[in-house]
PDB file of C-alpha atoms in Angstrom:
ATOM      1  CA  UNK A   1     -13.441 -14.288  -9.908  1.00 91.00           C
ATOM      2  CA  UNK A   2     -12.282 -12.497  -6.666  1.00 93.00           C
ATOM      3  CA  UNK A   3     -11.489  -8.800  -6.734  1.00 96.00           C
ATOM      4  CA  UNK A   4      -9.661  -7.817  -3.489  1.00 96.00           C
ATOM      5  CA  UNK A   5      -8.602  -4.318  -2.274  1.00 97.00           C
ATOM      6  CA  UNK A   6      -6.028  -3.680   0.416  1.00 97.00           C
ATOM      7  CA  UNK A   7      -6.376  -0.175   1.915  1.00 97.00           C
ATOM      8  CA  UNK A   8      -3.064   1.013   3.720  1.00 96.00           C
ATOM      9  CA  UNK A   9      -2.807   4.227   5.667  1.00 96.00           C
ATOM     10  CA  UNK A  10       0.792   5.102   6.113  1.00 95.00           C
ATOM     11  CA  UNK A  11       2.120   7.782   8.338  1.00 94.00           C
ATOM     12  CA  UNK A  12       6.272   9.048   7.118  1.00 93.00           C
ATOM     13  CA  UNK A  13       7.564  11.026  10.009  1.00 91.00           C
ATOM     14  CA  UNK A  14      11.262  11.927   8.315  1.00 86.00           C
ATOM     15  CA  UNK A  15       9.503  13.299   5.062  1.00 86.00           C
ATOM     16  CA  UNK A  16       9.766  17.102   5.471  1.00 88.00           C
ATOM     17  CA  UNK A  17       8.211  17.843   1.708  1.00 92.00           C
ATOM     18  CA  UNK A  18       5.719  16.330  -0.870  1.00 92.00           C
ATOM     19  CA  UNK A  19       8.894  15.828  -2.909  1.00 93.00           C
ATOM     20  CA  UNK A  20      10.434  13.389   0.109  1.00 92.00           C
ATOM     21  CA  UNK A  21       7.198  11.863   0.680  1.00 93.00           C
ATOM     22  CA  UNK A  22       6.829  10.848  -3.272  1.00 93.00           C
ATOM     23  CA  UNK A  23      10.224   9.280  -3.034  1.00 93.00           C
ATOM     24  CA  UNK A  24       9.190   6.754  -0.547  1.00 93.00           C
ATOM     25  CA  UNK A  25       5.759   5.670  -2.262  1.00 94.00           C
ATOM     26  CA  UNK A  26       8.173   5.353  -5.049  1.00 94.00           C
ATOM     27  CA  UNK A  27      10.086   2.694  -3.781  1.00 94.00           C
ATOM     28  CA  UNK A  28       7.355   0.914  -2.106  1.00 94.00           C
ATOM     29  CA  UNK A  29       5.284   0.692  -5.375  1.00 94.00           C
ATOM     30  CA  UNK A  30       8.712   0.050  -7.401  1.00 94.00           C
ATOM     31  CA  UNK A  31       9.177  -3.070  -4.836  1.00 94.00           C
ATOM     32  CA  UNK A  32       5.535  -4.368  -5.269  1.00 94.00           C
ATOM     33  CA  UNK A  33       5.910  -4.458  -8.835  1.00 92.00           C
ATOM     34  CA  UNK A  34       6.709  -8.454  -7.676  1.00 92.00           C
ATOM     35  CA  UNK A  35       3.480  -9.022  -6.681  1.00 93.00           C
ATOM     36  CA  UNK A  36       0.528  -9.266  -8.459  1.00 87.00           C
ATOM     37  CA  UNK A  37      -1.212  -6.304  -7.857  1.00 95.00           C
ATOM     38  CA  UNK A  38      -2.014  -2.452  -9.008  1.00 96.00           C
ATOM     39  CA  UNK A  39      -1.127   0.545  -6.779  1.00 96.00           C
ATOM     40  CA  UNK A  40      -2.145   3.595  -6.576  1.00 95.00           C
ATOM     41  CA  UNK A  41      -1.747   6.728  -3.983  1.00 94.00           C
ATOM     42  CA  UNK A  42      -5.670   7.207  -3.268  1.00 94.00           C
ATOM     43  CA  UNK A  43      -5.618   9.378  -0.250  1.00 91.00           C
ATOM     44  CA  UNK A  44      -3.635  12.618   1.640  1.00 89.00           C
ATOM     45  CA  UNK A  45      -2.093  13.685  -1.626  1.00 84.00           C
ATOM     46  CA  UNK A  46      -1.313  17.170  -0.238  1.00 88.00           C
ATOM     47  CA  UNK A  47      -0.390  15.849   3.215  1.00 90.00           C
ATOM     48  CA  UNK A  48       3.588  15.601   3.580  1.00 90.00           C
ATOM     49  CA  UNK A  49       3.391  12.644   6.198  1.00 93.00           C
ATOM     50  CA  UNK A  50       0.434  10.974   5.624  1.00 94.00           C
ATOM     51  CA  UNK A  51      -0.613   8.520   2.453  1.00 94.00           C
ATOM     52  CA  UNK A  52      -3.254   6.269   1.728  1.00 95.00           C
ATOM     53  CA  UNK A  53      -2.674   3.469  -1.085  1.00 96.00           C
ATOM     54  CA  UNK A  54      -5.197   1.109  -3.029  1.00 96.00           C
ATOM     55  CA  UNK A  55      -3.436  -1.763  -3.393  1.00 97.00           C
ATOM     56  CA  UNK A  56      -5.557  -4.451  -6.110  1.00 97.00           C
ATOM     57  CA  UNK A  57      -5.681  -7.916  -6.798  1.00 96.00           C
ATOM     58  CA  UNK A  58      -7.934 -10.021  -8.769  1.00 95.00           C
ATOM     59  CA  UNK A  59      -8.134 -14.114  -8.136  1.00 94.00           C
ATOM     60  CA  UNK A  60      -9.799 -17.147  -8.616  1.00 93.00           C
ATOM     61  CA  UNK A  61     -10.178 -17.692  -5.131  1.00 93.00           C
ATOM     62  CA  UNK A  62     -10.581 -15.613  -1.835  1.00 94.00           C
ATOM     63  CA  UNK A  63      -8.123 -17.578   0.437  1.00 94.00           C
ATOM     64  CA  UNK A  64      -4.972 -16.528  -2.549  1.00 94.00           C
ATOM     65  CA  UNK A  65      -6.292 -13.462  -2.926  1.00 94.00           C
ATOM     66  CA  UNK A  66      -5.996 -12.522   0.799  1.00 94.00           C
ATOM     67  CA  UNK A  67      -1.990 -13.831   0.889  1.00 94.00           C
ATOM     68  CA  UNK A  68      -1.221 -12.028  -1.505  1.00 95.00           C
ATOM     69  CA  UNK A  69      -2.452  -8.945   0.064  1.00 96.00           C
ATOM     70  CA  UNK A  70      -1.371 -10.312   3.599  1.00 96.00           C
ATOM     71  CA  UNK A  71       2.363 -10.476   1.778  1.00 96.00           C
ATOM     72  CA  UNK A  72       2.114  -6.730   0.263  1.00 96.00           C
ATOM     73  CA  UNK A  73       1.850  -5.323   3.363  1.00 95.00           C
ATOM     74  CA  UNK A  74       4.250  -7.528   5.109  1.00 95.00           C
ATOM     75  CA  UNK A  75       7.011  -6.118   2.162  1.00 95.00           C
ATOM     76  CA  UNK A  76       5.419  -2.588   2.765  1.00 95.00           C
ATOM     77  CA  UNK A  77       6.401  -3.239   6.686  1.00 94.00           C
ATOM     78  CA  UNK A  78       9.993  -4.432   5.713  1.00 94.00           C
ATOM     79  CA  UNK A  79      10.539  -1.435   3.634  1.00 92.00           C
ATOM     80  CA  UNK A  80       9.268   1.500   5.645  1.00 89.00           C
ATOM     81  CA  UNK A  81       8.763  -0.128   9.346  1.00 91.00           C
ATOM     82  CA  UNK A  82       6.256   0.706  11.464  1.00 87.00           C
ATOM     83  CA  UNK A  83       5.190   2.791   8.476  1.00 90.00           C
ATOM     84  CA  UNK A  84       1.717   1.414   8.519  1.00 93.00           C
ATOM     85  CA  UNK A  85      -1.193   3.086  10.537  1.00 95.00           C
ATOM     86  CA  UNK A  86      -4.127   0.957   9.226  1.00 95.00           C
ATOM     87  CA  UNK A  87      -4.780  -2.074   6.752  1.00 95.00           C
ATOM     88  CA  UNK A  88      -8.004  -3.259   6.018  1.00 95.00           C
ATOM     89  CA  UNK A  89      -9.171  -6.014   3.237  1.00 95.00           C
ATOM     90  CA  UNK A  90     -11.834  -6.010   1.143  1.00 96.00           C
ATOM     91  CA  UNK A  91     -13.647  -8.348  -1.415  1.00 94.00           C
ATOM     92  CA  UNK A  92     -15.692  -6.712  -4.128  1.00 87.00           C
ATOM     93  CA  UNK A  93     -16.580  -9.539  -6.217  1.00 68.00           C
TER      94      UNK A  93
END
């Protein structure tokens, strides 16, 4: 069993509020839902431009696990572009 975690720091430049900024992890999460993967908002909760997700998978293999992740934030790119600040990919288990 692989566990994977895909850490994404996002920076939204036309949210002016927490209420804007919601909206748009909204959509991203509601568009993930395809994949197979949890998400959660894990960082900059009081920030109105910044967010940090957790984005999880778990796999029987490393090299599926990693696509998968490479393909949520490849959608996450589509949907709010150039969006992302940082990605990084880790295996737990």
């Amino acid at each position: 069993m692989v566990v994977a975690l895909l850490s994404v720091e996002l920076f939204l430049p036309g949210a002016g509020s927490l209420k804007a900024k919601r909206m748009v992890l909204r959509r991203v999460k509601d568009r993930l839902a395809k994949f197979n993967v949890a998400v959660s908002e894990v960082e900059h909760h009081d920030l109105w431009q910044r967010a940090g997700l957790g984005i999880v998978t778990v796999s029987t293999a490393r090299a599926h696990a990693e696509r998968e992740l490479t393909a949520v934030a490849d959608e996450i790119e589509r949907l709010e572009p150039g969006a992302i600040t940082r990605t990084e990919i880790e295996f737990l288990a």
